[in-house]
Coordinates of C-alpha atoms in Angstrom, one line a residue:
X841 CA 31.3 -87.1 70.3
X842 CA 32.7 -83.8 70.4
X843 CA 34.5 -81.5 67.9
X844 CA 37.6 -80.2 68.6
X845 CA 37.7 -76.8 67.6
X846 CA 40.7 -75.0 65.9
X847 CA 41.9 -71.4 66.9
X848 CA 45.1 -72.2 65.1
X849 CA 45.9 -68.6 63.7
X850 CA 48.1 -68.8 60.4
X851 CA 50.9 -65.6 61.8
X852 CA 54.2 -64.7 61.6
X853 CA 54.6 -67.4 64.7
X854 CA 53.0 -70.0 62.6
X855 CA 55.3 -69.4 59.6
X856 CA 58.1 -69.1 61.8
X857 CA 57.4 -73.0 63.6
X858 CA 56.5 -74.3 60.0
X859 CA 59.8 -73.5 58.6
X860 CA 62.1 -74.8 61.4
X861 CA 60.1 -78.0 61.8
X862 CA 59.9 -78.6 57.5
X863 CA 63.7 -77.6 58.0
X864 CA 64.2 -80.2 60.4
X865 CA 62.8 -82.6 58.4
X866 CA 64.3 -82.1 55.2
X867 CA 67.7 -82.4 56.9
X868 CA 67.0 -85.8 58.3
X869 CA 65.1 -87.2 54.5
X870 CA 68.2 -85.9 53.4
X871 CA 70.4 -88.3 56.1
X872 CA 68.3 -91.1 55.7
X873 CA 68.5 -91.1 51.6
X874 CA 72.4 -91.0 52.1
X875 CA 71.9 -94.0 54.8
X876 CA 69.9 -95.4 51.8
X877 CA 72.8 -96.1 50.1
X878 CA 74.5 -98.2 52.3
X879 CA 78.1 -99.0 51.7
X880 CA 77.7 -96.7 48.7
X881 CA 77.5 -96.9 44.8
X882 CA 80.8 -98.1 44.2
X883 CA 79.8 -101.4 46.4
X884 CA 76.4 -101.4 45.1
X885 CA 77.7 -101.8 41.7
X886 CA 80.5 -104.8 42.8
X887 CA 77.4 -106.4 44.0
X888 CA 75.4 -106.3 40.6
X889 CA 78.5 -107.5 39.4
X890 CA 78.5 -110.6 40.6
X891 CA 74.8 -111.1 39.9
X892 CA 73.5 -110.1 43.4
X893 CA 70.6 -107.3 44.1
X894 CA 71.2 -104.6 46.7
X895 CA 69.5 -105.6 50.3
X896 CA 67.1 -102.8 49.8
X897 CA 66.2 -103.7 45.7
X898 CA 65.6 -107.6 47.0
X899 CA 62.4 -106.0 49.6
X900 CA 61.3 -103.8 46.7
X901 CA 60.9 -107.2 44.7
X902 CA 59.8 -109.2 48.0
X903 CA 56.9 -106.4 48.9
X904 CA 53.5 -106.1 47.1
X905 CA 53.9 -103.9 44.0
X906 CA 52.3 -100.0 45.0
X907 CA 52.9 -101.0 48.1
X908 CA 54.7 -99.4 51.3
X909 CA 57.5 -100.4 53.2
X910 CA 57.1 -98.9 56.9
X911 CA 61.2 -99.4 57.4
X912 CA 62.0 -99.4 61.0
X913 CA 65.9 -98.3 62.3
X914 CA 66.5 -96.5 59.4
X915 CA 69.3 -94.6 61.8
X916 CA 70.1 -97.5 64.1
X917 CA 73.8 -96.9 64.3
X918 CA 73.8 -93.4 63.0
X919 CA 77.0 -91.5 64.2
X920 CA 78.6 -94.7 65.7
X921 CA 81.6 -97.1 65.3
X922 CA 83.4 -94.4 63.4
X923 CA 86.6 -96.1 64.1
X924 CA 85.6 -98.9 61.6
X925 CA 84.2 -96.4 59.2
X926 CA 81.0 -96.7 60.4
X927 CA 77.8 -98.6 59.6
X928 CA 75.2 -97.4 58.1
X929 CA 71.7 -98.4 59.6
X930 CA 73.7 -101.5 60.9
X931 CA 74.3 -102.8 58.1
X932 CA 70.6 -104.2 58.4
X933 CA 67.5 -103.2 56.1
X934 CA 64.5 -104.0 58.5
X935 CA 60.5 -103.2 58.2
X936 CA 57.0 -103.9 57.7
X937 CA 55.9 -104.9 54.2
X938 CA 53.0 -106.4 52.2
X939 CA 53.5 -109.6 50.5
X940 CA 50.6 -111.1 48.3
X941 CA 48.2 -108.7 51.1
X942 CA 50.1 -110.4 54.1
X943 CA 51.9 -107.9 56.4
X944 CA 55.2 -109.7 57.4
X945 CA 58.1 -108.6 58.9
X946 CA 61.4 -108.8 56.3
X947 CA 65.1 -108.6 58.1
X948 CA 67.9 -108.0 54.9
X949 CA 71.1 -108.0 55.4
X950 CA 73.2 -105.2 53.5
X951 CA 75.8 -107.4 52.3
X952 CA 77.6 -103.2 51.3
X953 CA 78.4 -102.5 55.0
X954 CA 81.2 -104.5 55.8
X955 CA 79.9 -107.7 54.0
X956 CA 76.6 -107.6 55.9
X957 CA 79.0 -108.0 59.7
X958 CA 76.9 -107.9 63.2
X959 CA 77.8 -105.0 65.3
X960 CA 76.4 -104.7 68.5
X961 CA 73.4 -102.6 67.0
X962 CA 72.9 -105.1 63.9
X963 CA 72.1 -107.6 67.0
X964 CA 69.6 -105.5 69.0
X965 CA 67.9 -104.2 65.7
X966 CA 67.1 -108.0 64.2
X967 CA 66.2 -108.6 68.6
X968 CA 63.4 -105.9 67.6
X969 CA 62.6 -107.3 64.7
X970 CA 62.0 -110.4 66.2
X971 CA 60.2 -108.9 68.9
X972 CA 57.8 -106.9 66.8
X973 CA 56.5 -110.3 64.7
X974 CA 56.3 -111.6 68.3
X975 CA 53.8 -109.7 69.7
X976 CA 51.8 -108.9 66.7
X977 CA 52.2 -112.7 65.2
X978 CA 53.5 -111.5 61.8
X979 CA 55.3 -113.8 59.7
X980 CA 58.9 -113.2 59.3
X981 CA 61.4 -113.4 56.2
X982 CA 65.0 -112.8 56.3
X983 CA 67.3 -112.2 53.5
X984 CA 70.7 -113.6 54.4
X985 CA 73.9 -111.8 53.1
X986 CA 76.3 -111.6 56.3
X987 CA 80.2 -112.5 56.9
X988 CA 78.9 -113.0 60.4
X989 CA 80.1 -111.3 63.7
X990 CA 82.1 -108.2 63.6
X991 CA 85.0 -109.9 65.6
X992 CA 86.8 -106.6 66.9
X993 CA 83.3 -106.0 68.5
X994 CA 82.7 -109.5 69.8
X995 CA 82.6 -109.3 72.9
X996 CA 79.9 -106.5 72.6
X997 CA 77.8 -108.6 70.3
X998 CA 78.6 -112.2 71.4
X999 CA 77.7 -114.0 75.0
X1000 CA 75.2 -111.5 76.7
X1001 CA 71.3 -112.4 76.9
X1002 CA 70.3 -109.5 75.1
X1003 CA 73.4 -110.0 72.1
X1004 CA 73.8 -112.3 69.2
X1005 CA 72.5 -115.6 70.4
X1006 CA 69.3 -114.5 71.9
X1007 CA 68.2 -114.2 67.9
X1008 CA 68.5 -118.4 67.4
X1009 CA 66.7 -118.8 70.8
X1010 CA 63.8 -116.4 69.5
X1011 CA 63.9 -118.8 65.7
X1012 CA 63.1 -121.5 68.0
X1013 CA 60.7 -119.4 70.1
X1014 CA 58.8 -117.8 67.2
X1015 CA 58.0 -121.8 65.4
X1016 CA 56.7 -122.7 68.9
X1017 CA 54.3 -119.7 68.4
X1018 CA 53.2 -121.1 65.4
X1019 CA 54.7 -118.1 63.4
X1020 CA 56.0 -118.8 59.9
X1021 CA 59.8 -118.2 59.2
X1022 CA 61.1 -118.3 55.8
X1023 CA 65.1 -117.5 55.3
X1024 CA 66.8 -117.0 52.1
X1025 CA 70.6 -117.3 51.9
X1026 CA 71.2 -115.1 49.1
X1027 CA 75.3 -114.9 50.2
X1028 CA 77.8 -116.0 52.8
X1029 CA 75.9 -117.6 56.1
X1030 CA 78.8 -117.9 58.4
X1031 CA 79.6 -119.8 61.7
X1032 CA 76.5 -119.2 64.9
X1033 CA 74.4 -116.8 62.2
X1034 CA 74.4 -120.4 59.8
X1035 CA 72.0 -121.5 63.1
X1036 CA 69.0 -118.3 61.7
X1037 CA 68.1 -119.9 58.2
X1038 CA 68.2 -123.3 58.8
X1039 CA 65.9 -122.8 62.6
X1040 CA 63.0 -121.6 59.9
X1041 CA 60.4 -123.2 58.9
X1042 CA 61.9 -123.2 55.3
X1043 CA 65.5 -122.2 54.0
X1044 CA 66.0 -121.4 50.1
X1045 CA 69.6 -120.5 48.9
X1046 CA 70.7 -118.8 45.4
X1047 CA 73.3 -120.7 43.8
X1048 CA 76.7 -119.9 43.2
X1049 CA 76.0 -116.6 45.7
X1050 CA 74.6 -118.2 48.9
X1051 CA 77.0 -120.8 51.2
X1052 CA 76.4 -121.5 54.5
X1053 CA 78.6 -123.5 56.7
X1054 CA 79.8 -123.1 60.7
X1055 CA 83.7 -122.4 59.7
X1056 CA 84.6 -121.0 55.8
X1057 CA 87.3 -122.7 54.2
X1058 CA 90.3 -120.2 55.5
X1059 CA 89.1 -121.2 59.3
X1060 CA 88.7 -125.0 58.1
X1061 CA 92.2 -125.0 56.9
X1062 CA 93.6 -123.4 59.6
X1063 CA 91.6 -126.2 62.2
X1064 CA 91.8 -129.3 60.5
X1065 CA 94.1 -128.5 57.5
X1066 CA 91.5 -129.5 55.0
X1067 CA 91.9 -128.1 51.7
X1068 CA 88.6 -127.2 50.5
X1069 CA 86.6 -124.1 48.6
X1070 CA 83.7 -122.0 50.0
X1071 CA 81.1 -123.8 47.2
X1072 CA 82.6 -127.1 47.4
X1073 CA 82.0 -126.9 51.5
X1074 CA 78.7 -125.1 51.8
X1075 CA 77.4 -123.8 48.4
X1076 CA 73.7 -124.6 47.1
X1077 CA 74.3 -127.8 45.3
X1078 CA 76.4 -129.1 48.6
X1079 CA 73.8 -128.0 50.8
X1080 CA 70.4 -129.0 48.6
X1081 CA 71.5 -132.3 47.7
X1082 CA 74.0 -133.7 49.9
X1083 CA 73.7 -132.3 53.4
X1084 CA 69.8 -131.3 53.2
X1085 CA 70.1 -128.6 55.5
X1086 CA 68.7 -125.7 52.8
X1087 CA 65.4 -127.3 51.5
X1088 CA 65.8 -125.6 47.6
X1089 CA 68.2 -124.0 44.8
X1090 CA 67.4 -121.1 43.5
X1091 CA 69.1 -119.5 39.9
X1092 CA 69.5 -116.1 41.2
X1093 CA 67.9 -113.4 43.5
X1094 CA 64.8 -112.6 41.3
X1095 CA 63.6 -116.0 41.5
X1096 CA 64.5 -116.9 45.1
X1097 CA 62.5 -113.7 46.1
X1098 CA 59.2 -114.7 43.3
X1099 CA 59.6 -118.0 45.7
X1100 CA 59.4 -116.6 48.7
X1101 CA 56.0 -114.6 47.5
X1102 CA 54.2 -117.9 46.2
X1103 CA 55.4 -119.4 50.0
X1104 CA 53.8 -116.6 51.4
X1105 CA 50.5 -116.4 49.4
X1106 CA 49.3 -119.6 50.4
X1107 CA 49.8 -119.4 54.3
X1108 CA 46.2 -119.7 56.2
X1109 CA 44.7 -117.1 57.4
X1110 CA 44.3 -116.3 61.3
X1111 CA 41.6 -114.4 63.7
X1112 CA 42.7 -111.3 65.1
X1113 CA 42.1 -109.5 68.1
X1114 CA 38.7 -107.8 67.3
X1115 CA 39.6 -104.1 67.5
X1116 CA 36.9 -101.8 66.4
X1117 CA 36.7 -100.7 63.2
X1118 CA 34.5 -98.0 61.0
X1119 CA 34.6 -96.1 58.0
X1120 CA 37.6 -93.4 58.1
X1121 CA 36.5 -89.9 57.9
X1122 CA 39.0 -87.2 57.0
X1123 CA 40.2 -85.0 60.3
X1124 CA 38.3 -81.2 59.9
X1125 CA 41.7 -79.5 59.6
X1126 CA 45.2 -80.0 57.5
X1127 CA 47.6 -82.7 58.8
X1128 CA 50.4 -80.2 57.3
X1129 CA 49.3 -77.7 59.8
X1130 CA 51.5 -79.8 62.4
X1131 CA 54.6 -78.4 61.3
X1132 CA 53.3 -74.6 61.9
X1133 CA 51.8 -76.0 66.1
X1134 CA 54.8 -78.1 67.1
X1135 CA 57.1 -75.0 68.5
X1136 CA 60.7 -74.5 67.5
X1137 CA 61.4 -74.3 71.2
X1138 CA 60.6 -77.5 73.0
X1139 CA 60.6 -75.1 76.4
X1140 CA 57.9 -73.0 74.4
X1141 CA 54.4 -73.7 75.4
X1142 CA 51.5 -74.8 73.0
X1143 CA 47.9 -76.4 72.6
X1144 CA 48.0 -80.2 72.0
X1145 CA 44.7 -79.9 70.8
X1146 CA 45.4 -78.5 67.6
X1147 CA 47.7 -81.3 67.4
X1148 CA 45.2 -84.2 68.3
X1149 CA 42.1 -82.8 66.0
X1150 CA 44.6 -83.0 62.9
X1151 CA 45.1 -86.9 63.0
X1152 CA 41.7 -88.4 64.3
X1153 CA 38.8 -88.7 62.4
X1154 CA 36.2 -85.8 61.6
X1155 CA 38.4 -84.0 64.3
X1156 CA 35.4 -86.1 66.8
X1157 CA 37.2 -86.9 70.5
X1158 CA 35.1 -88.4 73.5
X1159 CA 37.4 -86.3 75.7
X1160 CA 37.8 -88.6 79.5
X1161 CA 37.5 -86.3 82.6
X1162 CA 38.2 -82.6 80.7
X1163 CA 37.6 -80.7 84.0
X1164 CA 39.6 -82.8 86.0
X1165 CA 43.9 -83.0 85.8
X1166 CA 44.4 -80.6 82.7
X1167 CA 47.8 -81.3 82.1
X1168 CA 47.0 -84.6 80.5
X1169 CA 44.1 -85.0 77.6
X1170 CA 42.7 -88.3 77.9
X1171 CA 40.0 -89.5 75.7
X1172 CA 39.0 -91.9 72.9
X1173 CA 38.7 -91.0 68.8
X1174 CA 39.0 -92.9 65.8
X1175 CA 42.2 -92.7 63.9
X1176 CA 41.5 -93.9 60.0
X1177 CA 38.1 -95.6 61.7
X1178 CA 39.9 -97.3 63.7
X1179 CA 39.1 -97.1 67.7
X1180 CA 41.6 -95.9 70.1
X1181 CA 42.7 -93.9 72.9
X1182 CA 44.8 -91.5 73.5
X1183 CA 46.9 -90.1 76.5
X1184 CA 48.8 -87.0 75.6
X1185 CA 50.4 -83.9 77.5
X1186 CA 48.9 -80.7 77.4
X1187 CA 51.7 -78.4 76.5
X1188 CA 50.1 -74.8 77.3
X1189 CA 49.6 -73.4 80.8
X1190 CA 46.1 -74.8 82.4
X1191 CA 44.1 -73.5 84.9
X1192 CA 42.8 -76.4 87.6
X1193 CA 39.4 -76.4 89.7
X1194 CA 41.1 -73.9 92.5
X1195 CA 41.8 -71.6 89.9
X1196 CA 45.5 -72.2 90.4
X1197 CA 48.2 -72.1 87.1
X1198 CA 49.9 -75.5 86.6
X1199 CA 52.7 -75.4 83.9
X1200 CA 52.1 -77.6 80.6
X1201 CA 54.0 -80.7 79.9
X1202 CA 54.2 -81.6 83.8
X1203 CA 52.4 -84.5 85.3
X1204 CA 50.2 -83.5 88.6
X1205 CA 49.0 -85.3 90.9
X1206 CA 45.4 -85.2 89.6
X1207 CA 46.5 -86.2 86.1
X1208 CA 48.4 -89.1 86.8
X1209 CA 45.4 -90.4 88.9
X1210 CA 42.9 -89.2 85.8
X1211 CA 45.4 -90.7 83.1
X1212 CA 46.0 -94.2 85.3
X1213 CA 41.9 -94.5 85.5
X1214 CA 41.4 -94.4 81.6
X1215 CA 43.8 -96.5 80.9
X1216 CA 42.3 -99.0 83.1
X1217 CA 39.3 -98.3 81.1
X1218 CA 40.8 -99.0 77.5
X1219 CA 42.0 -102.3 78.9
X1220 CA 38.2 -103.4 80.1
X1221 CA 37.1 -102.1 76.3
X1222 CA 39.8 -103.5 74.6
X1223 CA 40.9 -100.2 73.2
X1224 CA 44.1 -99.7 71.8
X1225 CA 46.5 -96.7 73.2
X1226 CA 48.1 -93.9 71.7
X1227 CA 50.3 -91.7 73.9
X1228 CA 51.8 -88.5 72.5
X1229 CA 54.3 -87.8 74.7
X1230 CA 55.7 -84.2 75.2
X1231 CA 56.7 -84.0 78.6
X1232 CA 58.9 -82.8 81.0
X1233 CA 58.1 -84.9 84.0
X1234 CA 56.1 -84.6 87.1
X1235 CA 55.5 -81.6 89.5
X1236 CA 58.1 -81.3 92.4
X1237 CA 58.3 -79.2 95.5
X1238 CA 57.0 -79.9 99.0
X1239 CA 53.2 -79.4 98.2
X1240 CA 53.9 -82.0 95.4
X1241 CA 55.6 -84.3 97.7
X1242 CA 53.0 -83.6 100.7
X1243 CA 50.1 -84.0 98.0
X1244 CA 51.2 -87.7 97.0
X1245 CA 52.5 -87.4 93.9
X1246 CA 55.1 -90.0 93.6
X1247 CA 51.7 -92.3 95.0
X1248 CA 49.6 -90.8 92.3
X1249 CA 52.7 -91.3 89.6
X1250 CA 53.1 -94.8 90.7
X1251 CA 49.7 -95.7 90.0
X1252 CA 50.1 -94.4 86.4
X1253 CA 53.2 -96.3 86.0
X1254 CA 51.7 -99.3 87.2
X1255 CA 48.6 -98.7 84.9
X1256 CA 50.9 -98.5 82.1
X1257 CA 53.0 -101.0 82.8
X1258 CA 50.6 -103.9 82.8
X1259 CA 48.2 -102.6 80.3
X1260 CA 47.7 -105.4 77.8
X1261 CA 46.1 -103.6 74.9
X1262 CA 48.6 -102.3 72.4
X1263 CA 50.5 -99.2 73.5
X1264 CA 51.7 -97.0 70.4
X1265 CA 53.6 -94.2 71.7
X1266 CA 54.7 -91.0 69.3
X1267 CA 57.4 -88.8 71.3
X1268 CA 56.3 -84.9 70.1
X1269 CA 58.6 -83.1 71.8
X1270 CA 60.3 -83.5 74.7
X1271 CA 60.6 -86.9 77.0
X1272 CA 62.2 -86.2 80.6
X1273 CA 62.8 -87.9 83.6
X1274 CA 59.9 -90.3 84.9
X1275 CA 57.6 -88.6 82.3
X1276 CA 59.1 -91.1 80.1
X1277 CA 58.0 -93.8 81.8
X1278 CA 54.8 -93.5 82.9
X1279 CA 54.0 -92.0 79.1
X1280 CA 55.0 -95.0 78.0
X1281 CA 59.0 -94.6 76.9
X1282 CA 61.1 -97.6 75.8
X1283 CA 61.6 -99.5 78.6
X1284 CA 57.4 -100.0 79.3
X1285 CA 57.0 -102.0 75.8
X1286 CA 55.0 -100.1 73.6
X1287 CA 54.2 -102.5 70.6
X1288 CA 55.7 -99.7 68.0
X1289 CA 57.4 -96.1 69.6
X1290 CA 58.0 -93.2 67.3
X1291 CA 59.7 -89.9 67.3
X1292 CA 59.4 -86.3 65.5
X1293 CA 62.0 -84.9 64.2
X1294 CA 62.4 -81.9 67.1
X1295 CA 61.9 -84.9 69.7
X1296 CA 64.5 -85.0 72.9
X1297 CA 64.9 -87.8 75.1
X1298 CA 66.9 -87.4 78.5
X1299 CA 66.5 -87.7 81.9
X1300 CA 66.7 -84.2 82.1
X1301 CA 67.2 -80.8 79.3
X1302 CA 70.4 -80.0 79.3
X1303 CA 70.1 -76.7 81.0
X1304 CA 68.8 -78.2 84.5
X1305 CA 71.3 -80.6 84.2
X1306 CA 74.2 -78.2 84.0
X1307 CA 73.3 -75.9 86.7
X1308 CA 73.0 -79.4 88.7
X1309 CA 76.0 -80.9 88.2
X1310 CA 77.9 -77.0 88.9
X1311 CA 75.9 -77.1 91.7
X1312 CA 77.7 -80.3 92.9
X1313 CA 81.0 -79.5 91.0
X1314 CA 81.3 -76.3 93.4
X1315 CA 80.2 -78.1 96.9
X1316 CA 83.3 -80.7 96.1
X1317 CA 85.6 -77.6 95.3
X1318 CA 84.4 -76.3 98.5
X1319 CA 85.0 -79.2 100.9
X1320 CA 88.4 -78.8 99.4
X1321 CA 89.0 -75.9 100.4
X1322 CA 89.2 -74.2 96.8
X1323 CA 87.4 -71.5 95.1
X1324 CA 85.9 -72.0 91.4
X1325 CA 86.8 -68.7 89.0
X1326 CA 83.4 -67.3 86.5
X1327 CA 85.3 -68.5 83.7
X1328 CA 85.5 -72.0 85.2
X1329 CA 81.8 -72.1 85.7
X1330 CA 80.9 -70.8 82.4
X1331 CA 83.2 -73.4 80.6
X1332 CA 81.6 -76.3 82.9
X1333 CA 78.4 -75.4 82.0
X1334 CA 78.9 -75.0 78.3
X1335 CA 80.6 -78.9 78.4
X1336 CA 78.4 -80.0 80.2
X1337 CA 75.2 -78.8 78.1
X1338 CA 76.8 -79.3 75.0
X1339 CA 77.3 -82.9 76.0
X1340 CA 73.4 -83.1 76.6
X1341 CA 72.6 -81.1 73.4
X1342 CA 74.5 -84.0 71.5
X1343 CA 72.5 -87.0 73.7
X1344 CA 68.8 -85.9 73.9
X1345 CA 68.8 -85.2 69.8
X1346 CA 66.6 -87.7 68.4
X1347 CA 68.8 -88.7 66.1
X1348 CA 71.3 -89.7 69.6
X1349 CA 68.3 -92.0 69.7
X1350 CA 67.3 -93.6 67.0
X1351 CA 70.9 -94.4 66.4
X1352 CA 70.8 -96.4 70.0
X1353 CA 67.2 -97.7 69.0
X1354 CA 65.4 -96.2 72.0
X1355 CA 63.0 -95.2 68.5
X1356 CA 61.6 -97.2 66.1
X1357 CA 61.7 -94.6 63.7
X1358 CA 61.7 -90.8 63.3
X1359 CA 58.2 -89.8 61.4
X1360 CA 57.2 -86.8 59.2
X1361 CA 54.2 -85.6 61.9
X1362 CA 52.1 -85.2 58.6
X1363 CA 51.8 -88.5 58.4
X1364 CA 51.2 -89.2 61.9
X1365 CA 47.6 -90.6 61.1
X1366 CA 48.7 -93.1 58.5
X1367 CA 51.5 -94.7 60.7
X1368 CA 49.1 -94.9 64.0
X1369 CA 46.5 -96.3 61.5
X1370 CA 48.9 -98.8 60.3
X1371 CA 50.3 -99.8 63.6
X1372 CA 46.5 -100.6 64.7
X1373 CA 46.4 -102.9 61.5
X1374 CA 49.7 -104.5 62.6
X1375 CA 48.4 -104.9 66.5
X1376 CA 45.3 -106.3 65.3
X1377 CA 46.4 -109.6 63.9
X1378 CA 47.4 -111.2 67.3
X1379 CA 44.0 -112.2 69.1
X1380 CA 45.8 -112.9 72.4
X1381 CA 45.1 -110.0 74.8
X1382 CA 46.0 -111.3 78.3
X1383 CA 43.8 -110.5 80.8
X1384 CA 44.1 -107.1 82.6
X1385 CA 45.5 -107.1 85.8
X1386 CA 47.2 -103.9 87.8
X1387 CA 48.5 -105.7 91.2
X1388 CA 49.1 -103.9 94.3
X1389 CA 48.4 -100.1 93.6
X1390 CA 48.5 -97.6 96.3
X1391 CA 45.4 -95.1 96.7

């Protein structure tokens, strides 16, 4: 093992970076307690009114007392559907939680946000909760509270494979897997969402609150022109006794929620998937002193070093290859004794073997290829991954191109792609183009994928893409025959990058879920740390195998 060393000098620079970063970050705790409150006092308190506890007071109940919740789309829907008022994390409560010493993934509905309705992100948020107790094999509770489909959005949240039905099909999918469901209808269950509860392996409902049924009595009458209530058609006694569909009555919230921990603390235990383990050993140097390294100018250079010695343990990194492909670190560490490895970019100018400059955050030729091999080798180890992605694509030009680097980049794409070990990605600072991919964005299935706050994802900063769409903007005008005044160009550009400003702030997307969650980098250990814990309880690793690669 190896030290990293710190050079980290505490200047005007540092205090400078520190305040905009703790800045940025105060702003968005700030957001996210205001998102907190979901539909807002006022409805919070018609709620206690009629007996019923707030989605997010029903997990503080459900979850281990002293214990964290590690919440997940806190700003799913953030800045969206503010024709309908808007909806505050999707009108969904959805995280990670202990219950009796059990992780398990809880799903609430917030019965404040327009009675707990589906909009189109309500359906891809509960998709990703669903997918997240998939892969790891965590059990999975839902609190029910919803009116159902938001129907002046349904045809944005109804028939598509990826929308509103595709959550029954995974209930079905996840019992298969052996995963326990439990569902607690703790208010209305309505119409194709009545399908979630009863498809779990066990269904409580609160009485006088909870009622599920496929068509309420307004929709009943106006089908059949049956006269009948809400209770009288669907409510607990109905449901408990008569139909059997819900398997137990419960007096109120507290004690359907005490239930659902006694459930829970007698499940079996399972093996897990082995990953190495050791006593955790307190990095050499301050996890504050983040705030102080990440730059206030994601164009501005800096050493990722200082970054990666403040979250692993005793500051200790087996670094892969450090001679070779400098713009990417590779190596393995232990975050919190647990064994990983980590990609990341280097974000400060390197010098390679020739002696030649290559520009930090860019993916080379001789990176790709280093980055592709270790990853290969964390899969033969069973290692998991932890990319810290701050990049800004890969090198272009004709030496590029002549040099093989879209070979060399498809080979680190393919690595990642098929790479069975979990994949935990943390987006530092910027995420452009391909760079996204092949440091494991979204779309390549990282088990859990986190932003900072000063994160941007696009396909390109909004700069390059201005001066590349006036580029094309002036060759139309000109095959038109028509000339394109200064002031023209300098309003274009400012539309066009003001556009971009708005779409590659993270908050742009965690509100579209391309995040898990934005994190406080300070706690960057803890999270990785606990995402290992989570990745470790399914013992399925599928074997390791890249296909075709070219070389």
């Amino acid at each position: 093992m190896t030290t990293i060393k710190s050079s980290l000098k505490i200047d005007e620079h540092f205090k400078l970076r520190d305040e905009y970063n703790r800045n940025l970050l105060k702003k968005l705790k700030a957001q996210g307690a205001n998102i907190k409150k979901g539909g807002g006092e006022k409805s919070i308190s018609k709620l206690h009114a009629k007996g019923k506890l707030h989605a997010r007071e029903r997990i503080d109940l459900l979850i281990d007392e002293g214990s964290k919740f590690m919440e997940l789309g806190l700003f799913a829907a953030h800045g969206m559907y503010k024709e309908y008022g808007g909806a505050p994390a999707a009108g969904t409560v959805f995280g990670i939680g202990k219950i009796h010493g059990r992780n398990c993934v809880i799903v609430a509905n917030d019965a404040t946000v327009k009675a707990g309705a589906w909009f189109p992100v309500t359906g891809k948020k509960n998709l990703r909760a669903q997918e997240i107790a998939m892969e790891n094999k965590l059990p999975i509770i839902y609190l029910v509270d919803s009116a159902g489909v938001f129907l002046p959005m349904q045809d944005e949240i109804f028939p598509d494979k990826e929308h509103f039905g595709r959550i029954f099909r995974n209930n079905a999918v996840i019992s298969s897997m052996g995963i326990p469901q439990i569902a607690a209808i703790m208010g209305p269950c309505v119409a194709g969402g009545a399908y979630l509860p009863i498809m779990s392996d066990e269904a409580l409902i609160v009485d006088k609150t909870g009622s599920i049924f496929l068509a309420g009595s307004h929709l009943v009458k106006a089908a059949i022109g049956e006269n009948i209530d809400n209770e009288s058609l669907g409510g607990a006694t109905v449901t408990t006794e008569i139909s059997g569909i819900t398997d137990e009555k419960m007096p109120d919230d507290k004690s359907c929620i005490e239930k659902i921990r006694s459930l829970v603390s007698k499940f079996g235990k399972s093996s897990t998937a082995g990953f190495d383990r050791t006593q955790s050993i307190e990095p050499k140097f301050n996890p504050d002193e983040i705030y102080g390294i990440l730059t206030e100018d994601t164009s501005k250079p800096y050493n990722v070093y200082e970054l990666i010695t403040r979250i692993i343990d005793d500051s200790n990194f087996d670094e892969y290859k450090p001679g070779y492909g400098k713009t990417l670190i590779c190596g393995y560490a232990r975050i919190n004794g647990w064994a990983v490895g980590i990609v990341a970019n280097q974000r400060s100018l390197v010098k390679n073997a020739k002696g030649e400059m290559q520009f930090g955050g860019v993916i080379y030729s001789d990176s790709a290829d280093k980055a592709a091999r270790f990853i290969l080798n964390c899969n033969q180890r069973k290692v998991p991954l932890l990319f810290l992605q701050d990049v800004t694509g890969f090198m272009v030009g004709s030496r590029s191109e002549h040099g093989g680097i879209i070979k060399d980049g498809a080979k680190m794409v393919n690595a990642v792609a098929n790479s069975t070990v979990p994949k935990i990605t943390i987006i530092t600072g910027n995420s452009y183009g391909a760079g996204n991919y092949a440091m494991c964005g979204k779309a390549y299935d990282p088990r859990f994928i986190f932003a900072y706050p000063n994160a941007q994802i696009a396909v390109m900063g909004g700069s390059q893409a201005s001066n590349v769409l006036l580029d094309i903007k002036i060759g139309q005008m000109k095959k038109a025959g028509k000339e394109i005044r200064e002031e023209d160009k300098t309003k274009f550009l400012n539309q066009i990058k003001n556009r971009y400003d708005e779409q590659t702030n993270v908050l742009y997307a965690a509100s579209r879920l391309w995040v898990d969650e934005i994190i406080d980098p300070a706690e960057t250990r803890e999270i990785v740390s606990y995402c290992i814990e989570l990745c470790n309880e399914n013992p399925d690793i599928p074997k390791f195998n890249t296909g075709v690669i070219q070389t």
